[in-house]
Amino acid sequence: MSPGPTHPSVVVVVGGGLGGTATAVRLLGSARAPVEVQIWERRPELRSAGPAYHREGNPWNHIFNIQAGRMSLFREDTFDFIRWANTEADRTGWPAEWREQEFLEHSPAPRRIFQDYLEQRLERARRDAAPGVVLTEVHGRIDDLVPDDTGVRVSGRAFPPGSAAGEERTLRADYVVLATGLELRTPAYAARVRDHPAYLREPYTRRGVRTLENLPSGARVLIVGSVLSAYDTTTLLLRRGHTGDIYLTSGSGSSLRAYPEQHAHEVIELPAPAFADADFASRSRFLEAVGREWRTACARARASHPDLPEAIVSERVAKAWEPHTPAVLSHLATPLLRSLLQEFSTAVATLRVGAMRQAVSPVDDAVASGEQVHRLVGTVEDIRPASGDGLVVRLVHRDGQTREMACDLVVDSFGRQPDYTKAGSPLWRNLLAAGTAVPHERTGRGLEVDEYGHPVRRDGTPAHRVALVGCLREGDEIIRNGRSGAFSLNLAAIKNHSLSVVVDILDALEEPRTAAGPGVEQVREALFARPGTPAGDLALRARDLEIRRLSVQGRGDRETLSADLAACIDSLALRPWPPGATRPLLTVAIRREALQALCDVSVTPKDLTGILGLEPVI
């Protein structure tokens, strides 16, 4: 490691939800030189959770849509969440149905406990950090960033206890991580009712939950959306004895698939879809070709895996297609691509991911009965105040027919704003106006980033001392990695984002001249091109040590691995191969090779632990 500055480096993490917490946990555990990690969060109730997981917005009946065994914060430690839930969690105050639960790989689990898990993992990372590596949590917001080649000028407003107006703050950071999460939008159809008490656009808030819990049992409810959020809202109402009609409305009419009881994530191999005869300029012909290839792929999956439950065939095929998706999308004109994403995103999401039966059955059973819960296929065109306390919703059905419905409450599950030109926060207005960030050109979803997650400026250059995590990279996940549906912005993507950003931070802080200069990729390619030779085997050992160092949680184990890794790199530096490979170049090249191995999405996290020799322990 090159000699560092005499004062600690400063890394500012903007956003203390899932993405910000995951990144801070990784950084606190991996940094060896003194660094202050500042987490700025403007909504304290969302700290270490975000909207999807915080306690105040998630009653006990809101469960993860996936199994407890897939909720670990660490991709290389598959069962960390299960171990925490079974052996570390304080179950005081848990309801009886969960208090005695032993969580297994395939178990359901309540979402609200994820905030406890993240808080405790952050505290463990703070406690076990190397000397001089410290955590500071700030209640405040960041309003602007001005990056340069050596750092970032950060300005915002902090809200110390007892200060309602807040205090302006300006500081110099060595690196900034933007993990601001979902931006809220007000759809055009709700412009007249955005502040109306009968319009609920944030169901995962204290106000949202109280509104639903205090709703008269006979109220007529229309939910805009028909999948995850809509199921949560409907389940909450049904479990509280709601007797009024509930309508789930979406343009696609999509619904969730229920996972089999012992469902496990798996990757299967299928031939690349053959689109040689597809007309990429014609929407109808392209969709016809996709449909034909999809049916063929599903048939192959069933034939090659006869024990595969029908409910997960589409998930397996969608995952198998991911490596081939970027090449297919590259042939589509941008207007056509955007229109397809707009029309089919929800449908694709339901093909790619299902949900626990416990989350799906209450709603599906109620819909099947035809008595109280109804699906409507149509687009909401307008919502206006009714003459009384409720609202009137105008729907346009697929056949063009319109329908108006009087409702006591409208719950909007489409409250996310993927277009950052329409984001309301001062930070994004300032960054876009200055050209420090630009919207994702191909999809209009999220922002342009390079392969390391740095925002791409208006002039096409990356801002090297800034990185994005989470849904801000949605468009890039679609185009670069073929990630579809919720997998373009969910926990699985955040795990990889946080790790890759931390590796970039370590490179920038520990070896700034080497990481920013030429030669790293050439050395990395040469270093790992000779397996079976003494130099090649030594390089692989160094990579494996770095993998374990980035993965292990205890300080003592990390220090031992760091010493072994340093000795290994010293030995490599004495060899004539690769030519010109200095110790700093070797350090960065080995770390990036370790990162690639840890972020390999061609295998499941459970399989990854075996491939890397990181034995999973429940």
mmCIF file of N, CA and C in Angstrom, residues 210-288:
data_model
loop_
_atom_site.group_PDB
_atom_site.id
_atom_site.type_symbol
_atom_site.label_atom_id
_atom_site.label_comp_id
_atom_site.label_asym_id
_atom_site.label_seq_id
_atom_site.Cartn_x
_atom_site.Cartn_y
_atom_site.Cartn_z
ATOM 1 N N ARG A 210 -50.962 3.629 8.845
ATOM 2 C CA ARG A 210 -52.073 4.082 9.695
ATOM 3 C C ARG A 210 -53.325 4.332 8.878
ATOM 4 N N THR A 211 -53.163 4.873 7.677
ATOM 5 C CA THR A 211 -54.323 5.098 6.815
ATOM 6 C C THR A 211 -55.026 3.784 6.522
ATOM 7 N N LEU A 212 -54.271 2.758 6.208
ATOM 8 C CA LEU A 212 -54.868 1.461 5.883
ATOM 9 C C LEU A 212 -55.466 0.806 7.126
ATOM 10 N N GLU A 213 -54.792 0.931 8.258
ATOM 11 C CA GLU A 213 -55.296 0.298 9.482
ATOM 12 C C GLU A 213 -56.550 0.977 10.012
ATOM 13 N N ASN A 214 -56.699 2.269 9.749
ATOM 14 C CA ASN A 214 -57.853 3.013 10.260
ATOM 15 C C ASN A 214 -58.977 3.167 9.240
ATOM 16 N N LEU A 215 -58.816 2.550 8.096
ATOM 17 C CA LEU A 215 -59.824 2.662 7.045
ATOM 18 C C LEU A 215 -61.106 1.942 7.469
ATOM 19 N N PRO A 216 -62.269 2.545 7.269
ATOM 20 C CA PRO A 216 -63.520 1.831 7.553
ATOM 21 C C PRO A 216 -63.567 0.508 6.801
ATOM 22 N N SER A 217 -64.036 -0.521 7.459
ATOM 23 C CA SER A 217 -63.948 -1.875 6.899
ATOM 24 C C SER A 217 -64.699 -2.025 5.580
ATOM 25 N N GLY A 218 -65.727 -1.227 5.379
ATOM 26 C CA GLY A 218 -66.509 -1.363 4.151
ATOM 27 C C GLY A 218 -66.059 -0.441 3.027
ATOM 28 N N ALA A 219 -64.940 0.250 3.196
ATOM 29 C CA ALA A 219 -64.487 1.215 2.187
ATOM 30 C C ALA A 219 -64.139 0.517 0.876
ATOM 31 N N ARG A 220 -64.396 1.242 -0.215
ATOM 32 C CA ARG A 220 -64.047 0.746 -1.552
ATOM 33 C C ARG A 220 -62.647 1.250 -1.901
ATOM 34 N N VAL A 221 -61.737 0.314 -2.183
ATOM 35 C CA VAL A 221 -60.328 0.651 -2.377
ATOM 36 C C VAL A 221 -59.893 0.264 -3.782
ATOM 37 N N LEU A 222 -59.219 1.180 -4.453
ATOM 38 C CA LEU A 222 -58.604 0.874 -5.737
ATOM 39 C C LEU A 222 -57.093 0.998 -5.589
ATOM 40 N N ILE A 223 -56.370 -0.043 -5.976
ATOM 41 C CA ILE A 223 -54.914 -0.058 -5.894
ATOM 42 C C ILE A 223 -54.360 0.018 -7.311
ATOM 43 N N VAL A 224 -53.553 1.024 -7.568
ATOM 44 C CA VAL A 224 -52.916 1.156 -8.877
ATOM 45 C C VAL A 224 -51.675 0.276 -8.855
ATOM 46 N N GLY A 225 -51.709 -0.835 -9.586
ATOM 47 C CA GLY A 225 -50.660 -1.838 -9.555
ATOM 48 C C GLY A 225 -51.261 -3.179 -9.196
ATOM 49 N N SER A 226 -50.544 -4.257 -9.575
ATOM 50 C CA SER A 226 -51.130 -5.579 -9.338
ATOM 51 C C SER A 226 -50.106 -6.604 -8.862
ATOM 52 N N VAL A 227 -48.874 -6.139 -8.469
ATOM 53 C CA VAL A 227 -47.892 -7.127 -8.037
ATOM 54 C C VAL A 227 -47.442 -6.855 -6.604
ATOM 55 N N LEU A 228 -46.146 -6.738 -6.323
ATOM 56 C CA LEU A 228 -45.649 -6.822 -4.955
ATOM 57 C C LEU A 228 -46.301 -5.849 -3.991
ATOM 58 N N SER A 229 -46.226 -4.549 -4.272
ATOM 59 C CA SER A 229 -46.787 -3.557 -3.352
ATOM 60 C C SER A 229 -48.296 -3.723 -3.225
ATOM 61 N N ALA A 230 -48.944 -4.015 -4.342
ATOM 62 C CA ALA A 230 -50.400 -4.198 -4.316
ATOM 63 C C ALA A 230 -50.780 -5.393 -3.450
ATOM 64 N N TYR A 231 -49.988 -6.461 -3.504
ATOM 65 C CA TYR A 231 -50.266 -7.635 -2.674
ATOM 66 C C TYR A 231 -50.096 -7.299 -1.197
ATOM 67 N N ASP A 232 -49.057 -6.531 -0.861
ATOM 68 C CA ASP A 232 -48.865 -6.142 0.535
ATOM 69 C C ASP A 232 -50.067 -5.374 1.064
ATOM 70 N N THR A 233 -50.514 -4.383 0.290
ATOM 71 C CA THR A 233 -51.642 -3.561 0.725
ATOM 72 C C THR A 233 -52.901 -4.397 0.877
ATOM 73 N N THR A 234 -53.171 -5.262 -0.107
ATOM 74 C CA THR A 234 -54.372 -6.089 -0.065
ATOM 75 C C THR A 234 -54.339 -7.051 1.121
ATOM 76 N N THR A 235 -53.176 -7.662 1.352
ATOM 77 C CA THR A 235 -53.048 -8.600 2.472
ATOM 78 C C THR A 235 -53.282 -7.903 3.808
ATOM 79 N N LEU A 236 -52.724 -6.704 3.968
ATOM 80 C CA LEU A 236 -52.920 -5.956 5.210
ATOM 81 C C LEU A 236 -54.408 -5.693 5.443
ATOM 82 N N LEU A 237 -55.121 -5.273 4.408
ATOM 83 C CA LEU A 237 -56.553 -4.996 4.550
ATOM 84 C C LEU A 237 -57.328 -6.269 4.885
ATOM 85 N N LEU A 238 -57.032 -7.358 4.174
ATOM 86 C CA LEU A 238 -57.776 -8.596 4.409
ATOM 87 C C LEU A 238 -57.556 -9.126 5.813
ATOM 88 N N ARG A 239 -56.321 -9.042 6.295
ATOM 89 C CA ARG A 239 -56.038 -9.568 7.630
ATOM 90 C C ARG A 239 -56.653 -8.714 8.728
ATOM 91 N N ARG A 240 -56.995 -7.498 8.400
ATOM 92 C CA ARG A 240 -57.676 -6.644 9.376
ATOM 93 C C ARG A 240 -59.192 -6.749 9.274
ATOM 94 N N GLY A 241 -59.667 -7.690 8.471
ATOM 95 C CA GLY A 241 -61.107 -7.920 8.385
ATOM 96 C C GLY A 241 -61.834 -6.984 7.450
ATOM 97 N N HIS A 242 -61.145 -6.431 6.476
ATOM 98 C CA HIS A 242 -61.795 -5.512 5.539
ATOM 99 C C HIS A 242 -62.887 -6.254 4.773
ATOM 100 N N THR A 243 -64.026 -5.603 4.604
ATOM 101 C CA THR A 243 -65.159 -6.235 3.919
ATOM 102 C C THR A 243 -65.509 -5.556 2.609
ATOM 103 N N GLY A 244 -64.989 -4.346 2.371
ATOM 104 C CA GLY A 244 -65.308 -3.637 1.146
ATOM 105 C C GLY A 244 -64.564 -4.195 -0.055
ATOM 106 N N ASP A 245 -64.995 -3.787 -1.251
ATOM 107 C CA ASP A 245 -64.360 -4.247 -2.479
ATOM 108 C C ASP A 245 -62.967 -3.641 -2.628
ATOM 109 N N ILE A 246 -62.043 -4.458 -3.141
ATOM 110 C CA ILE A 246 -60.665 -4.036 -3.408
ATOM 111 C C ILE A 246 -60.369 -4.350 -4.866
ATOM 112 N N TYR A 247 -59.884 -3.367 -5.601
ATOM 113 C CA TYR A 247 -59.598 -3.526 -7.027
ATOM 114 C C TYR A 247 -58.094 -3.352 -7.260
ATOM 115 N N LEU A 248 -57.465 -4.362 -7.890
ATOM 116 C CA LEU A 248 -56.064 -4.288 -8.283
ATOM 117 C C LEU A 248 -56.016 -3.980 -9.773
ATOM 118 N N THR A 249 -55.456 -2.826 -10.120
ATOM 119 C CA THR A 249 -55.552 -2.318 -11.478
ATOM 120 C C THR A 249 -54.176 -2.142 -12.095
ATOM 121 N N SER A 250 -53.978 -2.683 -13.284
ATOM 122 C CA SER A 250 -52.733 -2.449 -14.016
ATOM 123 C C SER A 250 -52.978 -2.658 -15.500
ATOM 124 N N GLY A 251 -52.106 -2.049 -16.302
ATOM 125 C CA GLY A 251 -52.234 -2.184 -17.742
ATOM 126 C C GLY A 251 -51.907 -3.572 -18.234
ATOM 127 N N SER A 252 -51.037 -4.277 -17.524
ATOM 128 C CA SER A 252 -50.628 -5.613 -17.970
ATOM 129 C C SER A 252 -51.505 -6.722 -17.402
ATOM 130 N N GLY A 253 -52.156 -6.448 -16.264
ATOM 131 C CA GLY A 253 -52.931 -7.492 -15.609
ATOM 132 C C GLY A 253 -52.075 -8.569 -14.980
ATOM 133 N N SER A 254 -50.793 -8.264 -14.755
ATOM 134 C CA SER A 254 -49.862 -9.261 -14.233
ATOM 135 C C SER A 254 -50.199 -9.630 -12.793
ATOM 136 N N SER A 255 -49.822 -10.846 -12.429
ATOM 137 C CA SER A 255 -49.952 -11.290 -11.045
ATOM 138 C C SER A 255 -48.695 -12.064 -10.673
ATOM 139 N N LEU A 256 -48.518 -12.304 -9.389
ATOM 140 C CA LEU A 256 -47.315 -12.976 -8.909
ATOM 141 C C LEU A 256 -47.462 -14.494 -8.980
ATOM 142 N N ARG A 257 -46.342 -15.148 -9.291
ATOM 143 C CA ARG A 257 -46.288 -16.604 -9.221
ATOM 144 C C ARG A 257 -45.850 -17.018 -7.818
ATOM 145 N N ALA A 258 -46.442 -18.053 -7.307
ATOM 146 C CA ALA A 258 -46.043 -18.561 -5.996
ATOM 147 C C ALA A 258 -44.935 -19.586 -6.160
ATOM 148 N N TYR A 259 -43.851 -19.396 -5.394
ATOM 149 C CA TYR A 259 -42.768 -20.364 -5.423
ATOM 150 C C TYR A 259 -43.215 -21.689 -4.816
ATOM 151 N N PRO A 260 -42.697 -22.816 -5.315
ATOM 152 C CA PRO A 260 -42.914 -24.097 -4.623
ATOM 153 C C PRO A 260 -42.318 -24.045 -3.217
ATOM 154 N N GLU A 261 -42.775 -24.920 -2.361
ATOM 155 C CA GLU A 261 -42.381 -24.868 -0.954
ATOM 156 C C GLU A 261 -40.866 -24.958 -0.763
ATOM 157 N N GLN A 262 -40.188 -25.815 -1.509
ATOM 158 C CA GLN A 262 -38.748 -26.015 -1.350
ATOM 159 C C GLN A 262 -37.967 -25.358 -2.486
ATOM 160 N N HIS A 263 -38.478 -24.262 -2.991
ATOM 161 C CA HIS A 263 -37.825 -23.596 -4.123
ATOM 162 C C HIS A 263 -36.424 -23.127 -3.756
ATOM 163 N N ALA A 264 -35.473 -23.393 -4.638
ATOM 164 C CA ALA A 264 -34.101 -22.913 -4.476
ATOM 165 C C ALA A 264 -33.673 -22.241 -5.771
ATOM 166 N N HIS A 265 -32.964 -21.146 -5.640
ATOM 167 C CA HIS A 265 -32.459 -20.432 -6.813
ATOM 168 C C HIS A 265 -31.442 -21.304 -7.528
ATOM 169 N N GLU A 266 -31.512 -21.337 -8.862
ATOM 170 C CA GLU A 266 -30.619 -22.175 -9.654
ATOM 171 C C GLU A 266 -30.422 -21.535 -11.018
ATOM 172 N N VAL A 267 -29.260 -21.775 -11.601
ATOM 173 C CA VAL A 267 -28.969 -21.291 -12.947
ATOM 174 C C VAL A 267 -28.847 -22.506 -13.862
ATOM 175 N N ILE A 268 -29.620 -22.518 -14.943
ATOM 176 C CA ILE A 268 -29.522 -23.600 -15.918
ATOM 177 C C ILE A 268 -28.943 -23.043 -17.214
ATOM 178 N N GLU A 269 -28.373 -23.929 -18.012
ATOM 179 C CA GLU A 269 -27.787 -23.516 -19.281
ATOM 180 C C GLU A 269 -28.754 -23.823 -20.414
ATOM 181 N N LEU A 270 -28.981 -22.826 -21.264
ATOM 182 C CA LEU A 270 -29.808 -22.973 -22.443
ATOM 183 C C LEU A 270 -29.096 -22.317 -23.619
ATOM 184 N N PRO A 271 -29.347 -22.775 -24.838
ATOM 185 C CA PRO A 271 -28.736 -22.116 -25.995
ATOM 186 C C PRO A 271 -29.176 -20.658 -26.081
ATOM 187 N N ALA A 272 -28.326 -19.847 -26.669
ATOM 188 C CA ALA A 272 -28.685 -18.447 -26.879
ATOM 189 C C ALA A 272 -29.906 -18.367 -27.784
ATOM 190 N N PRO A 273 -30.821 -17.438 -27.501
ATOM 191 C CA PRO A 273 -31.989 -17.290 -28.391
ATOM 192 C C PRO A 273 -31.544 -16.903 -29.791
ATOM 193 N N ALA A 274 -32.148 -17.507 -30.795
ATOM 194 C CA ALA A 274 -31.770 -17.265 -32.194
ATOM 195 C C ALA A 274 -32.667 -16.180 -32.774
ATOM 196 N N PHE A 275 -32.113 -14.978 -32.865
ATOM 197 C CA PHE A 275 -32.890 -13.857 -33.385
ATOM 198 C C PHE A 275 -32.398 -13.430 -34.764
ATOM 199 N N ALA A 276 -31.771 -14.356 -35.482
ATOM 200 C CA ALA A 276 -31.175 -13.988 -36.767
ATOM 201 C C ALA A 276 -32.219 -13.442 -37.740
ATOM 202 N N ASP A 277 -33.442 -13.948 -37.638
ATOM 203 C CA ASP A 277 -34.465 -13.511 -38.586
ATOM 204 C C ASP A 277 -35.402 -12.464 -37.987
ATOM 205 N N ALA A 278 -35.050 -11.947 -36.820
ATOM 206 C CA ALA A 278 -35.919 -10.946 -36.187
ATOM 207 C C ALA A 278 -35.797 -9.610 -36.905
ATOM 208 N N ASP A 279 -36.910 -8.938 -37.016
ATOM 209 C CA ASP A 279 -36.920 -7.585 -37.584
ATOM 210 C C ASP A 279 -36.885 -6.611 -36.415
ATOM 211 N N PHE A 280 -35.687 -6.097 -36.115
ATOM 212 C CA PHE A 280 -35.530 -5.247 -34.946
ATOM 213 C C PHE A 280 -36.108 -3.849 -35.150
ATOM 214 N N ALA A 281 -36.539 -3.542 -36.360
ATOM 215 C CA ALA A 281 -37.142 -2.237 -36.610
ATOM 216 C C ALA A 281 -38.659 -2.290 -36.485
ATOM 217 N N SER A 282 -39.208 -3.482 -36.476
ATOM 218 C CA SER A 282 -40.658 -3.647 -36.401
ATOM 219 C C SER A 282 -41.037 -4.185 -35.031
ATOM 220 N N ARG A 283 -41.831 -3.418 -34.312
ATOM 221 C CA ARG A 283 -42.231 -3.833 -32.972
ATOM 222 C C ARG A 283 -42.965 -5.172 -33.006
ATOM 223 N N SER A 284 -43.907 -5.328 -33.907
ATOM 224 C CA SER A 284 -44.720 -6.539 -33.930
ATOM 225 C C SER A 284 -43.893 -7.755 -34.315
ATOM 226 N N ARG A 285 -42.997 -7.614 -35.304
ATOM 227 C CA ARG A 285 -42.188 -8.753 -35.721
ATOM 228 C C ARG A 285 -41.135 -9.114 -34.666
ATOM 229 N N PHE A 286 -40.614 -8.117 -34.015
ATOM 230 C CA PHE A 286 -39.656 -8.410 -32.952
ATOM 231 C C PHE A 286 -40.343 -9.174 -31.819
ATOM 232 N N LEU A 287 -41.514 -8.725 -31.402
ATOM 233 C CA LEU A 287 -42.232 -9.410 -30.333
ATOM 234 C C LEU A 287 -42.628 -10.819 -30.757
ATOM 235 N N GLU A 288 -42.951 -10.985 -32.024
ATOM 236 C CA GLU A 288 -43.279 -12.326 -32.528
ATOM 237 C C GLU A 288 -42.066 -13.244 -32.412
#
